[in-house]
Coordinates of C-alpha atoms and ligand atoms in Angstrom, one line a residue:
M3 CA 40.0 -53.4 -17.7
S4 CA 43.7 -53.3 -18.8
A5 CA 46.2 -50.9 -17.1
D6 CA 46.3 -48.8 -20.3
A7 CA 42.5 -48.5 -20.6
T8 CA 42.3 -47.5 -16.9
R9 CA 45.0 -44.8 -17.5
W10 CA 43.0 -43.5 -20.6
A11 CA 39.8 -43.4 -18.6
W12 CA 41.5 -41.4 -15.8
A13 CA 43.0 -39.0 -18.3
L14 CA 39.6 -38.4 -20.0
L15 CA 37.9 -37.9 -16.7
C16 CA 40.6 -35.3 -15.7
V17 CA 40.2 -33.4 -19.0
G18 CA 36.4 -33.5 -18.6
L19 CA 36.7 -32.2 -15.1
W20 CA 39.1 -29.4 -16.1
L21 CA 36.9 -28.5 -19.0
S22 CA 33.7 -28.3 -16.9
L23 CA 35.5 -26.3 -14.2
W24 CA 36.8 -23.9 -16.8
L25 CA 33.5 -23.7 -18.7
L26 CA 31.2 -23.2 -15.8
P27 CA 32.4 -19.7 -14.8
W28 CA 32.8 -18.9 -18.5
R29 CA 29.2 -19.7 -19.1
Q30 CA 28.2 -17.7 -16.1
R31 CA 30.2 -14.8 -17.3
Q32 CA 28.6 -15.1 -20.7
R33 CA 25.1 -15.2 -19.1
Q34 CA 25.9 -12.1 -17.0
R35 CA 27.1 -10.3 -20.1
Q36 CA 23.9 -11.3 -22.0
R37 CA 21.9 -10.1 -19.1
I38 CA 23.4 -6.6 -18.9
R39 CA 24.1 -6.1 -22.6
P40 CA 22.3 -3.0 -23.8
T41 CA 19.2 -4.5 -25.4
R42 CA 18.7 -1.7 -27.8
G43 CA 20.9 1.2 -28.8
S44 CA 21.5 3.5 -25.9
D45 CA 19.6 6.1 -28.0
A46 CA 16.3 4.1 -27.5
P47 CA 13.8 6.4 -25.8
P48 CA 13.1 5.7 -22.2
L49 CA 10.5 3.0 -21.7
L50 CA 7.6 4.2 -19.6
V51 CA 6.8 2.0 -16.6
A52 CA 3.6 3.4 -15.0
F53 CA 1.9 2.1 -11.9
A54 CA -1.4 2.5 -10.0
S55 CA -0.9 1.4 -6.4
Q56 CA -2.7 2.2 -3.2
S57 CA -0.7 0.5 -0.4
G58 CA 2.6 0.4 -2.3
E59 CA 2.9 -3.3 -3.4
G60 CA 2.2 -2.5 -7.0
A61 CA 4.7 0.3 -6.8
Q62 CA 7.3 -2.1 -5.5
W63 CA 6.6 -4.5 -8.4
A64 CA 7.0 -1.5 -10.8
E65 CA 10.3 -0.5 -9.3
R66 CA 11.5 -4.1 -9.6
T67 CA 10.5 -4.1 -13.3
A68 CA 12.3 -0.8 -13.9
R69 CA 15.4 -2.0 -12.1
L70 CA 15.5 -5.2 -14.2
L71 CA 15.1 -3.3 -17.5
A72 CA 17.7 -0.7 -16.4
A73 CA 20.1 -3.6 -15.6
Q74 CA 19.5 -4.9 -19.2
G75 CA 20.6 -1.5 -20.5
R76 CA 17.2 0.0 -21.3
A77 CA 16.5 3.6 -20.2
V78 CA 13.4 3.6 -18.1
R79 CA 11.0 6.2 -16.8
L80 CA 9.0 5.1 -13.7
L81 CA 5.9 7.1 -12.9
P82 CA 2.6 6.8 -11.0
L83 CA -0.2 6.7 -13.5
D84 CA -1.5 10.2 -12.4
R85 CA 1.7 11.8 -13.7
V86 CA 1.3 10.3 -17.2
Q87 CA 0.1 12.8 -19.8
A88 CA -1.8 12.0 -22.9
A89 CA 1.0 13.6 -25.0
E90 CA 3.5 11.1 -23.6
L91 CA 1.4 8.2 -24.8
D92 CA 1.0 10.0 -28.2
R93 CA 4.7 9.7 -28.6
A94 CA 5.4 6.3 -26.9
G95 CA 6.0 3.1 -28.8
E96 CA 5.7 0.9 -25.8
V97 CA 4.5 1.2 -22.2
L98 CA 4.4 -1.2 -19.2
L99 CA 1.6 -0.8 -16.7
I100 CA 1.0 -2.2 -13.3
A101 CA -2.5 -1.5 -12.0
S102 CA -3.8 -2.5 -8.6
T103 CA -7.5 -2.2 -7.7
T104 CA -8.7 -0.8 -4.4
G105 CA -12.0 0.1 -2.7
A106 CA -14.9 -1.6 -4.5
G107 CA -13.3 -2.0 -7.9
D108 CA -11.8 1.5 -7.7
A109 CA -8.6 3.0 -9.1
P110 CA -5.9 3.6 -6.5
D111 CA -5.4 7.3 -5.4
N112 CA -2.4 7.8 -7.6
A113 CA -4.4 6.7 -10.7
A114 CA -7.8 8.2 -9.9
G115 CA -7.0 11.5 -11.6
F116 CA -5.7 9.6 -14.7
E117 CA -9.0 7.7 -14.9
T118 CA -11.2 10.8 -14.7
R119 CA -8.9 12.9 -16.9
L120 CA -8.0 10.5 -19.7
M121 CA -10.1 7.3 -19.5
R122 CA -13.5 8.9 -20.2
T123 CA -13.0 8.7 -23.9
P124 CA -10.8 6.6 -26.2
H125 CA -7.7 8.2 -27.7
A126 CA -6.0 7.3 -31.0
W127 CA -2.8 5.3 -30.2
P128 CA -2.4 2.7 -33.0
Q129 CA 1.4 2.9 -32.6
L130 CA 1.3 2.0 -28.9
R131 CA 2.1 -1.5 -27.7
Y132 CA 1.6 -2.2 -24.0
G133 CA 2.0 -4.9 -21.3
L134 CA -0.4 -4.8 -18.4
L135 CA -0.3 -6.5 -15.1
A136 CA -3.5 -6.1 -13.1
R137 CA -3.2 -6.8 -9.4
G138 CA -6.1 -7.6 -7.0
D139 CA -7.5 -10.0 -4.5
R140 CA -10.1 -12.6 -5.5
S141 CA -11.9 -12.2 -2.2
Y142 CA -13.2 -8.9 -3.4
A143 CA -16.3 -8.7 -5.6
H144 CA -14.6 -6.7 -8.4
F145 CA -11.4 -8.6 -8.9
C146 CA -8.8 -6.6 -10.8
A147 CA -11.6 -4.2 -12.0
F148 CA -9.3 -1.2 -12.5
G149 CA -6.8 -3.1 -14.4
Q150 CA -9.6 -4.5 -16.6
R151 CA -10.9 -1.0 -17.3
L152 CA -7.5 0.2 -18.2
D153 CA -7.0 -2.7 -20.6
A154 CA -10.4 -2.1 -22.2
W155 CA -9.7 1.6 -22.6
L156 CA -6.3 1.0 -24.2
R157 CA -7.7 -1.5 -26.6
A158 CA -10.5 1.0 -27.5
S159 CA -7.8 3.6 -28.1
G160 CA -6.2 1.3 -30.8
A161 CA -3.3 0.2 -28.7
T162 CA -2.1 -3.4 -29.0
P163 CA -1.4 -5.6 -26.1
A164 CA 2.0 -7.2 -26.5
F165 CA 0.7 -10.1 -24.4
E166 CA -2.6 -10.9 -22.8
R167 CA -3.4 -9.0 -19.6
M168 CA -2.0 -10.8 -16.5
E169 CA -4.1 -10.8 -13.4
V170 CA -2.4 -11.5 -10.1
D171 CA -3.9 -12.4 -6.8
G172 CA -1.5 -11.5 -4.0
D173 CA 2.2 -11.9 -4.1
D174 CA 2.4 -14.6 -6.8
R175 CA 6.2 -15.0 -7.5
L176 CA 5.7 -17.3 -10.4
M177 CA 3.5 -14.7 -12.1
L178 CA 5.9 -11.9 -11.2
N179 CA 8.7 -13.8 -13.0
R180 CA 6.5 -14.4 -16.0
W181 CA 5.7 -10.7 -16.0
L182 CA 9.4 -9.7 -15.8
R183 CA 10.2 -12.0 -18.7
E184 CA 7.4 -10.5 -20.8
A185 CA 8.3 -7.0 -19.8
A186 CA 11.9 -7.6 -20.8
R187 CA 10.8 -9.0 -24.1
L188 CA 8.6 -5.9 -24.7
A189 CA 11.5 -3.7 -23.8
G190 CA 13.5 -5.4 -26.6
A191 CA 15.7 -7.8 -24.7
E192 CA 17.2 -10.4 -27.0
D193 CA 17.3 -13.0 -24.3
P194 CA 14.8 -11.8 -21.7
A195 CA 15.4 -14.6 -19.2
P196 CA 18.7 -16.2 -19.5
S197 CA 18.3 -18.1 -16.3
A198 CA 15.4 -20.5 -15.6
P199 CA 12.4 -18.1 -16.1
D200 CA 10.0 -19.7 -13.8
A201 CA 12.4 -20.4 -10.9
P202 CA 11.3 -18.5 -7.9
E203 CA 14.8 -17.3 -7.3
A204 CA 14.9 -15.4 -10.6
V205 CA 13.0 -12.5 -9.0
D206 CA 15.6 -12.2 -6.3
A207 CA 18.7 -12.6 -8.4
G208 CA 21.1 -9.9 -7.5
E209 CA 18.5 -7.9 -5.6
E210 CA 17.9 -7.4 -1.9
A211 CA 14.5 -8.9 -1.0
A212 CA 11.7 -6.4 -0.4
P213 CA 10.1 -6.7 3.0
A214 CA 7.1 -9.0 2.9
A215 CA 3.9 -7.1 2.6
L216 CA 2.1 -9.5 5.0
S217 CA 3.6 -11.1 8.1
A218 CA 2.8 -14.7 9.0
P219 CA -0.3 -15.0 11.2
Q220 CA 0.6 -14.9 14.9
P221 CA -1.6 -15.4 17.9
W222 CA -2.4 -12.2 19.9
R223 CA -4.3 -11.9 23.1
L224 CA -7.2 -9.5 23.8
L225 CA -6.0 -7.5 26.9
Q226 CA -8.5 -4.7 27.1
R227 CA -11.8 -3.7 25.5
Q228 CA -13.7 -0.6 26.4
V229 CA -16.6 1.4 24.9
L230 CA -15.4 5.0 24.4
N231 CA -18.7 6.7 23.5
A232 CA -21.5 5.3 25.7
G233 CA -24.5 7.6 25.1
S234 CA -23.5 8.7 21.6
P235 CA -26.1 9.0 18.9
G236 CA -23.6 7.0 16.8
A237 CA -22.8 3.3 16.9
P238 CA -20.5 2.2 19.8
V239 CA -16.8 2.7 19.3
H240 CA -14.5 0.2 21.2
H241 CA -10.9 0.7 22.2
L242 CA -9.2 -2.7 21.9
V243 CA -5.7 -3.5 23.2
L244 CA -4.1 -6.7 21.8
Q245 CA -0.8 -8.2 22.9
P246 CA 1.3 -10.5 20.8
L247 CA 2.1 -13.9 22.3
E248 CA 5.3 -14.0 20.3
T249 CA 8.1 -11.4 20.4
G250 CA 9.8 -9.7 17.5
V251 CA 6.7 -8.0 16.0
Q252 CA 7.4 -4.8 14.1
W253 CA 5.3 -2.2 12.3
Q254 CA 5.2 1.5 11.7
A255 CA 2.6 4.3 11.5
G256 CA 0.3 3.7 8.6
D257 CA 0.5 -0.1 8.7
V258 CA -2.6 -2.2 9.1
A259 CA -3.5 -5.3 11.1
R260 CA -5.5 -8.2 9.6
L261 CA -7.6 -10.1 12.1
H262 CA -8.7 -13.6 11.5
L263 CA -12.4 -14.4 12.1
P264 CA -12.9 -18.1 12.7
A265 CA -15.6 -20.0 10.8
Q266 CA -18.9 -19.6 12.6
N267 CA -22.6 -20.2 12.0
G268 CA -22.0 -21.7 8.7
E269 CA -19.9 -18.7 7.5
P270 CA -16.3 -19.6 6.4
A271 CA -13.3 -18.1 8.2
A272 CA -12.5 -14.6 7.0
W273 CA -10.2 -11.6 7.6
R274 CA -10.9 -8.0 8.5
E275 CA -8.4 -5.1 8.4
Y276 CA -8.0 -2.5 11.2
S277 CA -5.7 0.5 11.4
L278 CA -3.0 0.2 14.0
A279 CA -3.4 3.1 16.4
S280 CA -0.2 2.6 18.3
L281 CA 3.4 1.7 17.7
P282 CA 5.4 -1.3 19.0
R283 CA 7.8 -0.8 21.9
E284 CA 11.2 0.3 20.7
D285 CA 12.6 -3.0 21.8
P286 CA 10.9 -5.6 19.5
E287 CA 11.8 -8.4 22.0
S288 CA 9.9 -6.5 24.8
P289 CA 7.2 -8.8 26.0
D290 CA 4.8 -5.9 26.7
S291 CA 4.5 -4.7 23.1
R292 CA 0.9 -4.1 22.4
A293 CA -1.4 -2.8 19.6
E294 CA -4.3 -0.5 20.0
F295 CA -7.4 -0.2 17.8
L296 CA -10.6 1.8 17.5
L297 CA -13.5 -0.4 16.3
R298 CA -16.9 0.8 15.3
E299 CA -19.7 -1.7 15.8
V300 CA -21.4 -2.3 12.4
R301 CA -25.0 -3.2 12.0
R302 CA -26.2 -4.8 8.8
P303 CA -29.4 -3.7 7.2
D304 CA -31.3 -6.6 8.8
G305 CA -30.1 -5.5 12.2
S306 CA -27.6 -8.2 12.7
R307 CA -24.1 -7.4 14.0
G308 CA -21.3 -7.1 11.5
R309 CA -19.3 -10.2 11.3
G310 CA -15.8 -8.9 12.4
S311 CA -16.8 -6.0 14.6
G312 CA -19.5 -8.2 16.2
W313 CA -17.0 -10.9 17.0
L314 CA -14.2 -8.6 18.1
C315 CA -16.3 -6.3 20.2
H316 CA -18.6 -9.0 21.8
A317 CA -17.9 -12.6 21.2
L318 CA -14.1 -12.7 21.7
P319 CA -13.6 -12.9 25.5
L320 CA -11.0 -10.9 27.3
G321 CA -7.8 -13.0 27.4
G322 CA -9.0 -14.8 24.3
T323 CA -6.7 -15.1 21.3
V324 CA -7.0 -14.0 17.7
Q325 CA -4.7 -14.7 14.8
L326 CA -3.2 -11.5 13.4
Q327 CA -1.2 -10.5 10.4
L328 CA 0.6 -7.2 10.0
R329 CA 0.2 -5.6 6.6
R330 CA 2.8 -3.1 5.5
N331 CA 1.1 -0.1 4.0
P332 CA 3.9 2.0 2.5
G333 CA 1.3 4.2 0.8
F334 CA 0.4 5.6 4.2
H335 CA 3.8 5.6 5.8
A336 CA 5.0 8.9 7.4
P337 CA 7.2 11.5 5.7
E338 CA 10.4 12.7 7.4
P339 CA 9.7 13.8 11.0
E340 CA 10.4 17.5 10.2
V341 CA 7.7 17.7 7.5
P342 CA 4.6 19.5 8.8
L343 CA 1.6 17.1 8.9
V344 CA -2.0 17.9 8.3
L345 CA -4.0 14.8 9.5
I346 CA -7.7 14.6 8.4
G347 CA -10.2 11.9 9.2
N348 CA -13.5 10.9 10.6
G349 CA -14.7 8.3 13.1
T350 CA -12.3 5.4 13.6
G351 CA -10.1 7.0 11.0
L352 CA -8.6 8.7 14.1
A353 CA -6.8 5.4 14.8
G354 CA -4.6 5.6 11.7
L355 CA -3.9 9.3 12.3
V356 CA -3.0 8.9 16.0
A357 CA -0.3 6.4 15.1
H358 CA 1.4 9.1 13.1
I359 CA 1.3 11.5 16.1
Q360 CA 2.8 8.8 18.3
Q361 CA 5.6 8.2 15.7
R362 CA 6.4 11.9 15.9
E363 CA 6.5 11.7 19.7
H364 CA 9.0 8.8 19.4
A365 CA 11.1 10.8 17.0
S366 CA 11.0 13.8 19.2
K367 CA 12.1 11.7 22.2
A368 CA 14.9 10.4 20.1
G369 CA 16.2 13.9 19.7
R370 CA 14.9 14.5 16.1
R371 CA 13.5 17.9 15.1
V372 CA 9.8 17.3 14.4
G373 CA 7.5 19.4 12.3
P374 CA 4.1 20.6 13.6
I375 CA 0.9 18.5 13.4
W376 CA -2.6 19.8 12.7
L377 CA -5.4 17.3 13.3
L378 CA -8.9 17.7 11.8
H379 CA -11.4 15.1 13.0
G380 CA -15.1 14.6 12.5
E381 CA -17.4 12.6 14.7
R382 CA -21.1 12.6 15.9
S383 CA -21.2 14.5 19.2
R384 CA -18.8 16.6 21.3
A385 CA -20.2 15.3 24.6
F386 CA -19.7 11.6 23.8
D387 CA -17.4 11.1 20.7
T388 CA -14.2 12.9 21.6
H389 CA -12.2 9.6 21.6
W390 CA -8.9 9.8 23.4
R391 CA -9.5 13.3 24.6
A392 CA -6.9 13.0 27.3
K393 CA -4.2 11.7 24.9
L394 CA -5.0 14.5 22.4
Q395 CA -4.9 17.1 25.1
T396 CA -1.5 15.9 26.4
W397 CA -0.1 16.1 22.9
R398 CA -1.6 19.6 22.6
A399 CA 0.0 20.6 25.9
Q400 CA 3.4 19.2 24.8
G401 CA 3.3 21.2 21.6
L402 CA 3.5 18.1 19.5
L403 CA -0.1 18.6 18.3
H404 CA 0.0 22.1 17.1
R405 CA -3.7 22.5 16.3
L406 CA -6.8 20.4 16.8
D407 CA -10.1 21.1 14.9
Q408 CA -13.1 19.0 15.5
A409 CA -16.5 18.8 13.7
F410 CA -19.6 17.1 15.2
S411 CA -22.4 16.2 12.9
R412 CA -25.2 15.6 15.5
D413 CA -24.7 18.6 17.8
A414 CA -27.5 21.1 17.7
D415 CA -25.1 24.0 17.9
A416 CA -22.6 22.6 15.5
H417 CA -21.1 25.3 13.4
A418 CA -19.4 22.7 11.1
R419 CA -21.1 19.4 10.5
Y420 CA -18.5 17.2 8.9
V421 CA -14.7 17.2 8.9
Q422 CA -14.7 18.4 5.3
D423 CA -16.6 21.5 6.4
L424 CA -13.6 22.5 8.5
I425 CA -11.5 23.0 5.5
A426 CA -12.9 26.0 3.6
P427 CA -13.0 28.2 6.8
A428 CA -9.3 27.3 7.4
A429 CA -8.3 28.0 3.8
Q430 CA -5.6 30.6 4.6
R431 CA -4.0 28.5 7.2
L432 CA -4.0 25.5 4.9
H433 CA -2.2 27.5 2.2
H434 CA 0.5 28.5 4.7
W435 CA 1.0 24.9 5.9
V436 CA 1.2 23.6 2.3
A437 CA 3.6 26.5 1.4
D438 CA 5.7 25.3 4.4
G439 CA 5.9 21.9 2.9
A440 CA 3.1 20.1 4.8
A441 CA 1.9 16.6 3.8
L442 CA -1.8 15.9 3.9
Y443 CA -2.9 12.5 5.3
V444 CA -6.5 11.4 5.2
C445 CA -7.8 8.3 7.0
G446 CA -11.3 6.9 7.5
Q447 CA -14.5 6.4 5.6
R448 CA -14.2 6.1 1.8
Q449 CA -17.9 6.9 1.2
G450 CA -18.8 10.4 2.0
M451 CA -15.8 11.6 4.0
A452 CA -13.0 10.9 1.4
Q453 CA -14.8 12.6 -1.5
G454 CA -16.0 15.5 0.7
V455 CA -12.5 16.2 2.0
D456 CA -11.0 15.8 -1.5
D457 CA -13.5 18.3 -3.0
A458 CA -12.9 20.8 -0.1
L459 CA -9.1 20.5 -0.5
A460 CA -9.4 20.9 -4.3
Q461 CA -11.6 24.0 -3.8
V462 CA -9.1 25.6 -1.4
L463 CA -5.8 24.6 -3.1
G464 CA -6.9 24.1 -6.7
R465 CA -7.3 20.7 -8.3
E466 CA -4.0 20.9 -10.1
A467 CA -2.1 21.8 -7.0
L468 CA -3.8 18.9 -5.1
D469 CA -2.9 16.5 -8.0
A470 CA 0.7 17.7 -7.8
L471 CA 0.8 17.1 -4.0
Q472 CA -0.5 13.6 -4.6
A473 CA 2.0 12.9 -7.3
A474 CA 4.7 14.1 -4.9
G475 CA 3.5 11.8 -2.2
R476 CA 2.3 14.8 -0.1
Y477 CA -1.4 13.8 -0.2
R478 CA -2.0 10.3 1.0
R479 CA -5.1 8.4 2.0
D480 CA -6.0 5.3 3.8
L481 CA -9.7 4.7 3.2
Y482 CA -12.3 2.0 3.9
Ligands
LIG516 C1 -7.4 -0.6 5.5 C2 -8.6 -0.7 6.4 C3 -8.6 -0.2 7.7 C4 -9.7 -0.3 8.5 N1 -9.6 0.3 9.7 C5 -10.7 0.2 10.5 C6 -10.6 0.8 11.9 O1 -9.6 1.3 12.3 N2 -11.8 0.7 12.6 C7 -12.9 0.1 12.2 O2 -13.9 0.1 12.9 N3 -13.0 -0.4 10.9 C8 -11.9 -0.4 10.1 N4 -12.0 -0.9 8.8 C9 -13.2 -1.6 8.4 C10 -13.2 -3.1 8.9 O3 -12.2 -3.8 8.2 C11 -14.5 -3.8 8.6 O4 -14.9 -3.6 7.3 C12 -15.7 -3.3 9.6 O5 -15.3 -3.6 10.9 C13 -17.0 -4.0 9.2 O6 -16.7 -5.4 9.2 P1 -17.8 -6.4 9.8 O7 -17.3 -7.7 9.5 O8 -18.1 -6.0 11.2 O9 -19.1 -6.1 8.9 P2 -19.6 -7.0 7.7 O10 -20.3 -8.2 8.3 O11 -18.5 -7.2 6.8 O12 -20.7 -6.0 7.1 C14 -20.3 -4.8 6.6 C15 -21.4 -4.3 5.7 O13 -21.5 -5.2 4.6 C16 -22.8 -5.5 4.3 N5 -23.1 -6.9 4.6 C17 -22.1 -7.9 4.6 N6 -22.6 -9.1 4.8 C18 -23.9 -9.0 4.8 C19 -25.0 -9.9 5.0 N7 -24.8 -11.2 5.1 N8 -26.2 -9.4 5.1 C20 -26.4 -8.1 4.9 N9 -25.5 -7.2 4.7 C21 -24.2 -7.6 4.7 C22 -23.6 -4.6 5.2 O14 -24.0 -3.5 4.5 C23 -22.7 -4.2 6.3 O15 -23.0 -2.9 6.8 C24 -10.9 -0.9 8.0 C25 -10.9 -1.4 6.7 C26 -9.8 -1.3 5.9 C27 -9.8 -1.9 4.6
LIG517 C1 -9.5 -1.6 1.2 C2 -9.1 -2.5 0.0 C3 -10.0 -2.7 -1.0 C4 -9.7 -3.5 -2.1 N1 -10.5 -3.7 -3.1 C5 -10.2 -4.6 -4.1 C6 -11.1 -4.8 -5.2 O1 -12.2 -4.2 -5.3 N2 -10.7 -5.7 -6.2 C7 -9.6 -6.4 -6.1 O2 -9.3 -7.1 -7.0 N3 -8.7 -6.2 -5.1 C8 -9.0 -5.3 -4.1 N4 -8.1 -5.1 -3.0 C9 -6.9 -5.9 -3.0 C10 -5.7 -5.1 -3.5 O3 -5.8 -4.9 -4.9 C11 -4.5 -6.0 -3.2 O4 -4.3 -6.1 -1.8 C12 -3.2 -5.4 -3.8 O5 -2.2 -6.3 -3.5 C13 -2.9 -4.0 -3.3 O6 -1.9 -3.5 -4.1 P1 -1.3 -2.1 -3.9 O7 -0.4 -2.2 -2.6 O8 -0.4 -1.8 -5.1 O9 -2.3 -1.1 -3.7 C14 -8.4 -4.3 -2.0 C15 -7.6 -4.1 -0.9 C16 -7.9 -3.2 0.1 C17 -7.0 -3.1 1.3

């Protein structure tokens, strides 16, 4: 190459470099502007983003969706499904719905009222366009069942899906990005996804990451196991203490542990969830952090032991290890420590309630003002089934546990049979507690107890008042 040609080549290269250095930030600024440019006139009515979520993950996805749309200039109204009225849908042009499934194909608590109130019959909403994200877990028999019912009902009501229902198993980021892109398009964004739409980082752009719902599996050792109710007419209840082999584990009252069951006798490996009945040591690096559980032995109709409870209560030797994941369960996290708490549950549901008492104990020790706690618990027999009697008595004596009411279903002299039967006789007290701002937390059996307690609470407080408490996050349940 001649000297002239080389000079020209260098000059071109420099101009190219300068242009690309200048253009790159300009393009970025342009993208940013595109991203936050109001997508419709600021007079566009707020777009309803409604969610049905039991343990809070769906609610977090809904919040994320709302934040993204707000950043694009669209006014958004974010509501749990139970707070959505038919009149609002009569007027709405578009709606975005995130619907998780719980129980055995059931609606989450913050959508159960919506299902009974509105979804019994089709409405007439030919003007309504909607986007629906159904969330679930394929290991359950009724995958995304509530989301599917919601979809079928909206279609029957004449509403038009803006895109086919999305069904998500777990925390699928790719699907979340797809959802965000479709949601933005439905909201009227001109360029819903200026950056690479399927890039995993698109979800996190400009946002702080939400804490993971599930921790990575870690090995824990079985330190103690003890039957608490020998002689009871009910199935044995075991108190288990597990210790993490790694440090740094963290959780809070309301969270749940998933325990891994190894493959055995031709059955594949599986997971079972158990309420954490204790809190970690304040110092997460402390080697003596431990988790306590209450496990009821389960018998199958053929007399064989339940897979998880059988393995954990019998086969796993003391000192043996089990893989454990911690699952954040924001739907059952505590209110502020000064809020009065009414804790209601039966059987091993006590575990999830006791964690809340312990959290208050910690708050009190840390110098916080703590509200009173009233515990209502149901079991089989007073003589054998008062689990953690000493612990509860100590909390009573300390004034932390303001009141303790127990119901026993198998005692001959039992005045009240089940925990729900304690509620009507305490109607006046319950009214006072609720007037004082109490939150109602229910933990334990879904079948029988949960409905019984819900009916009794509705009878005392009124169904509307109970719905309002639920909508305000003051009536929360963790059921199984
Ligand atoms: C959020 C959450 C918190 C929980 N907290 C607790 C807790 O604190 N304490 C507690 O004890 N439990 C708790 N559970 C319940 C727990 O996860 C397990 O469901 C329970 O231990 C029973 O599991 P298992 O493997 O022993 O029984 P499984 O083997 O799963 O059997 C359970 C039932 O399923 C039926 N079944 C399943 N397989 C068969 C089969 N092959 N043949 C016949 N029938 C069958 C039977 O009706 C049987 O009664 C919780 C559950 C959830 C979701
Ligand atoms: C007790 C329990 C029951 C569940 N039942 C179902 C079910 O029947 N069908 C399903 O698809 N997913 C089921 N799931 C999975 C949840 O839908 C899934 O974990 C989801 O991420 C929870 O979202 P949320 O936090 O918004 O409630 C169940 C989960 C739990 C803990």
